[in-house]
Short mmCIF file of C-alpha atoms in Angstrom, two decimals:
data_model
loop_
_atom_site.label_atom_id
_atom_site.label_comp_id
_atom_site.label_asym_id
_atom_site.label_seq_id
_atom_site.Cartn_x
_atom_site.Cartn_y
_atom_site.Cartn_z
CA UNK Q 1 -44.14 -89.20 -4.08
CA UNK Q 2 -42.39 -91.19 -6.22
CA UNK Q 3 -40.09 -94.54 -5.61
CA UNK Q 4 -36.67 -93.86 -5.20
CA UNK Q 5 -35.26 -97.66 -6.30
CA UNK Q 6 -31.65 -98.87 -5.70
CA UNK Q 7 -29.53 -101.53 -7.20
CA UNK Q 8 -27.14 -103.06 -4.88
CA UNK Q 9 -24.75 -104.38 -7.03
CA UNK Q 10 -21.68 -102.58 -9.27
CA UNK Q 11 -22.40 -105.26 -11.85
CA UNK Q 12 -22.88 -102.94 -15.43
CA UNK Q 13 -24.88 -106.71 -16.69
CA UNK Q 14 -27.04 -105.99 -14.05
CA UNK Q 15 -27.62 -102.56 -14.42
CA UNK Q 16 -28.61 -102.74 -18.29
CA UNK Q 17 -31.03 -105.67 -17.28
CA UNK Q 18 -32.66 -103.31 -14.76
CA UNK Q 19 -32.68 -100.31 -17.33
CA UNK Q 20 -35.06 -102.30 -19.50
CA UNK Q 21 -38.04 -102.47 -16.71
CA UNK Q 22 -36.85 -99.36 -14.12
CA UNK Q 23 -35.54 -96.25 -16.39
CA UNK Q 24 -33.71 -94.53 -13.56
CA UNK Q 25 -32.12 -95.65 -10.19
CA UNK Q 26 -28.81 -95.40 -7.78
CA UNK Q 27 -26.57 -98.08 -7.59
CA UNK Q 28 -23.77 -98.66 -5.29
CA UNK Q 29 -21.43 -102.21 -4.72
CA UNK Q 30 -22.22 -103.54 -1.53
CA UNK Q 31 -19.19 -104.65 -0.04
CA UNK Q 32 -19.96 -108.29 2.00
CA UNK Q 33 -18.42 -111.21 2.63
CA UNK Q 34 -19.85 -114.00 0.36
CA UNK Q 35 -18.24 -117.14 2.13
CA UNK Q 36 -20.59 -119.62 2.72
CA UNK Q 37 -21.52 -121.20 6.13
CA UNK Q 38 -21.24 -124.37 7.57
CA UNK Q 39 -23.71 -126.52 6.20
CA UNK Q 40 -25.25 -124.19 3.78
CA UNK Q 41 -27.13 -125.19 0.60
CA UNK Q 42 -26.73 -123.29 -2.42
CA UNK Q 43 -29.91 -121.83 -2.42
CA UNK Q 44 -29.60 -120.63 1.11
CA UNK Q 45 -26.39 -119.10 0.02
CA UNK Q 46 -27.66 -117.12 -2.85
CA UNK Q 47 -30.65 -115.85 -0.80
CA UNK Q 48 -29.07 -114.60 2.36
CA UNK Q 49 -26.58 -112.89 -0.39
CA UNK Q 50 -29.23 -111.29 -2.20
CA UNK Q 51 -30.74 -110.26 0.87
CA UNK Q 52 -27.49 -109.31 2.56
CA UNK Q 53 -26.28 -106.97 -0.68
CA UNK Q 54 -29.53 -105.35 -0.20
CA UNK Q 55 -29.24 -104.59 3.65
CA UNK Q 56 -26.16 -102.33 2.91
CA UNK Q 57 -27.97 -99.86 1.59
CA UNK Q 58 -29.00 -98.64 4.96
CA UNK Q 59 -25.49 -97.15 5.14
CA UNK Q 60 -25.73 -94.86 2.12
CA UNK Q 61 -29.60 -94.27 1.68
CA UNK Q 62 -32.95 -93.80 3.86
CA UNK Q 63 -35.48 -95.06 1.72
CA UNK Q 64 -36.06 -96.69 -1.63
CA UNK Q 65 -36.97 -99.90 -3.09
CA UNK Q 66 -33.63 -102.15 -3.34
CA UNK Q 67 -32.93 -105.00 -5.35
CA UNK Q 68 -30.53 -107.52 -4.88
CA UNK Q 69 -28.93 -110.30 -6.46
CA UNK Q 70 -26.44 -113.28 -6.40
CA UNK Q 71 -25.40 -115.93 -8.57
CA UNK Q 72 -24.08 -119.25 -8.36
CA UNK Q 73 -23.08 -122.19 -10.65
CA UNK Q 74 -24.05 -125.42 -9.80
CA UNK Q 75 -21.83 -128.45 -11.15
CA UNK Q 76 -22.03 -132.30 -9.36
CA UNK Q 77 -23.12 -130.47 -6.33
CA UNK Q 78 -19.99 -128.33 -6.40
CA UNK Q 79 -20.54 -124.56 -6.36
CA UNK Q 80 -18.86 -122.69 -8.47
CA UNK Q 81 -18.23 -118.66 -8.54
CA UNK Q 82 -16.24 -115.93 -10.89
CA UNK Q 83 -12.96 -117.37 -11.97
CA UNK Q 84 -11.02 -114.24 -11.25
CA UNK Q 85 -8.55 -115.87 -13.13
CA UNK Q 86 -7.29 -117.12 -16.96
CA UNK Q 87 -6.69 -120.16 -15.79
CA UNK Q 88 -9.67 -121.21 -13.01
CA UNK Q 89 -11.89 -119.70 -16.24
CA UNK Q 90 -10.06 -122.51 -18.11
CA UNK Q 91 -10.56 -125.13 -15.75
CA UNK Q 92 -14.10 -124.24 -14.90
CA UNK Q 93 -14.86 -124.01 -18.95
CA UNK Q 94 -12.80 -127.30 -19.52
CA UNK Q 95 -14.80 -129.28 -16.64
CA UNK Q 96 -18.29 -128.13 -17.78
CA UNK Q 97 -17.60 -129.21 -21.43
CA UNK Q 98 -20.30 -131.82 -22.18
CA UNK Q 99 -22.07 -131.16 -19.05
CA UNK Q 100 -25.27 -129.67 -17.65
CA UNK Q 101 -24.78 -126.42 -15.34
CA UNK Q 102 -27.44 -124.99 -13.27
CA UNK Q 103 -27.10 -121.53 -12.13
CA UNK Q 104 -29.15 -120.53 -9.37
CA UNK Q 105 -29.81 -116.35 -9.13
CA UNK Q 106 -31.39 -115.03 -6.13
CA UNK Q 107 -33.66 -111.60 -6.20
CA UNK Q 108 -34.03 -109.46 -2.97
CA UNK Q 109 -36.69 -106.41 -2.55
CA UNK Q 110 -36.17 -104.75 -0.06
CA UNK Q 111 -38.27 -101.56 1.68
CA UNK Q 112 -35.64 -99.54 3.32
CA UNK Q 113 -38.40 -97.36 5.51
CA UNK Q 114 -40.82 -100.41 6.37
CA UNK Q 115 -38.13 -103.12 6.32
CA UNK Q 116 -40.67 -105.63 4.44
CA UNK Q 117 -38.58 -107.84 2.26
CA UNK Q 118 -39.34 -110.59 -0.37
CA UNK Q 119 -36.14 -112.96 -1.35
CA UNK Q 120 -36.80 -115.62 -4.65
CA UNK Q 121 -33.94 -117.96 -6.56
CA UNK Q 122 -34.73 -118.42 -9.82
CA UNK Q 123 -32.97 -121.95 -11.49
CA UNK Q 124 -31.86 -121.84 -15.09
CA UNK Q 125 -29.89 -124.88 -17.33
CA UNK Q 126 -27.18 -124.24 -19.01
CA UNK Q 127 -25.73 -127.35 -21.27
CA UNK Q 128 -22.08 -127.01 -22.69
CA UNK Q 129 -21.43 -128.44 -26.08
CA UNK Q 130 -18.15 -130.95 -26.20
CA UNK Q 131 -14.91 -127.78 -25.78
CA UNK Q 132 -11.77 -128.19 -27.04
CA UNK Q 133 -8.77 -126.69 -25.29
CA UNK Q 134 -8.25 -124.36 -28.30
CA UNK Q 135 -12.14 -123.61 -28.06
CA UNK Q 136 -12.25 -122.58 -24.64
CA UNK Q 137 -8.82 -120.79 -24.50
CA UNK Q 138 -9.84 -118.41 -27.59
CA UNK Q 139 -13.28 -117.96 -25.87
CA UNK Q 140 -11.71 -116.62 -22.92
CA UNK Q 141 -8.73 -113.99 -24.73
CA UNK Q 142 -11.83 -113.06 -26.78
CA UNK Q 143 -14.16 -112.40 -23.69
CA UNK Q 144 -12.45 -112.29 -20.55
CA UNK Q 145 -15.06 -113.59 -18.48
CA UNK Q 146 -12.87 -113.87 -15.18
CA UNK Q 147 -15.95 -111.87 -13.07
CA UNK Q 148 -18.74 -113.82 -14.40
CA UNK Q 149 -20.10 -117.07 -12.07
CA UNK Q 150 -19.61 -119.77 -14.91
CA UNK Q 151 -16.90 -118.29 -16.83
CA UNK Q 152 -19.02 -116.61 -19.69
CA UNK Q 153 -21.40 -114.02 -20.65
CA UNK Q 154 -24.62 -115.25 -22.08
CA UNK Q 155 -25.16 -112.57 -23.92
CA UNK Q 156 -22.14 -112.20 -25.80
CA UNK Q 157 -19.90 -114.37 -27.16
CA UNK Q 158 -20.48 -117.34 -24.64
CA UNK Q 159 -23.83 -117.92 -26.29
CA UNK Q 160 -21.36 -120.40 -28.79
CA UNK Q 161 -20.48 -121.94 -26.15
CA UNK Q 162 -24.10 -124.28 -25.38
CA UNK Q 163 -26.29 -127.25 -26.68
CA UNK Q 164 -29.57 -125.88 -25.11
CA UNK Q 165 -30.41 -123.32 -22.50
CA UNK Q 166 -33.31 -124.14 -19.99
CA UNK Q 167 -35.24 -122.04 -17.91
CA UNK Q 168 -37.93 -119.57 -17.29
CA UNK Q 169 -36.45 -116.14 -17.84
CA UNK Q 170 -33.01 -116.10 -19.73
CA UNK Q 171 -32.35 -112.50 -17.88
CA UNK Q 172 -31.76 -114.52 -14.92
CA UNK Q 173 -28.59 -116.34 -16.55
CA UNK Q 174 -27.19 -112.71 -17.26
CA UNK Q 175 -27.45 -111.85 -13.62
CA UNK Q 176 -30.73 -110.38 -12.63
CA UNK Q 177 -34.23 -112.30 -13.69
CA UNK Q 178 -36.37 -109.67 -14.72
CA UNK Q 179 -39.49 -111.56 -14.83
CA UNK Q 180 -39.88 -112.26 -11.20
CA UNK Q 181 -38.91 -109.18 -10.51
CA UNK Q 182 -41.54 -107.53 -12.74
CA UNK Q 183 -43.97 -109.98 -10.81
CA UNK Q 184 -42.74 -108.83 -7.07
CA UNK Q 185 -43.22 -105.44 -7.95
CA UNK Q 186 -46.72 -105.76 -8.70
CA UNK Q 187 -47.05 -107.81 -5.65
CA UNK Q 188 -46.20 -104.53 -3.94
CA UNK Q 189 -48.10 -102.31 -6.04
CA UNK Q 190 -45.49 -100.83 -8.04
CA UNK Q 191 -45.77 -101.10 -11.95
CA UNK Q 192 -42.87 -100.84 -14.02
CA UNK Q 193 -45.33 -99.81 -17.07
CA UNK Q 194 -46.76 -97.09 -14.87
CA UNK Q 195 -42.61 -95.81 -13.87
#
């Protein structure tokens, strides 16, 4: 039979990510609440999120492979989400100017008939170039990026907005790190090449 798989996220970044390595598959939001406990580290926090996103499914769906994800931005051990807003998009751009960011994305597989899960967080750099004002206020009319962790997209126009970009798997900066999940996959005997 084949694998029903499920993305548990309404994110359309994510989805096109997941297009390139899984041709066809449900998605749904999963609708949690993504405060962050007492004493939790950022990594803890995008893993139970991941993890959490994918749990939902149960309500909708019996079986299938799902996949979650979460994303934070990580600046002076602040973290830092989706602006929602022109002007916290401003301020986050404005602070990060100059600066190294690391976003941390966490990947969830989860077996909805067995249970079984497997939760990663992949880290990857991200270092600003010097911002003016003027920069960073015609980035964001340009772009809106008011639901993206960070205030851009990495694979638009936001790309003008960095030095250097370090990490293993740039798909992870866009949301969903396709590498790793390529990798878990196989782990459980499912190959995207064979889909």
């Amino acid at each position: 039979m084949k694998t029903a798989f499920i993305l548990a996220s309404s994110s359309p970044f994510r989805q096109q990510l997941l297009k390139k390595i899984i041709p066809q598959f449900s998605h749904f939001a999963p609708d949690i609440d993504e405060t962050p406990l007492t004493n939790e580290s950022p990594e803890q926090l995008v893993r139970r999120l991941a993890l959490e996103k994918a749990q939902t499914a149960h309500k909708t769906y019996k079986s299938g492979i799902v996949i979650g994800s979460d994303q934070v931005a990580l600046h002076q051990g602040d973290i830092l989400g989706k602006p929602h807003t022109v002007e916290n998009a401003h301020k986050q751009l404005r602070r990060f100017s100059g600066e190294k960011v690391t976003f941390l994305t966490s990947l969830a597989l989860l077996d909805l008939e067995t249970g079984k899960n497997n939760v990663i967080v992949e880290p990857f750099e991200v270092h600003f170039r010097h911002l003016t004002d003027a920069q960073i206020g015609n980035y964001i009319a340009k772009e809106q990026p008011l639901n993206c962790a960070g205030s851009f997209k990495s694979e638009g126009l936001g790309i003008c907005l960095f030095d250097a970009l370090r990490g293993d798997d740039p798909n992870a900066l866009v949301g969903l790190p396709l590498l790793r999940l390529n990798k878990m996959l196989l782990d459980w005997q499912i190959d995207p090449l064979a889909l």
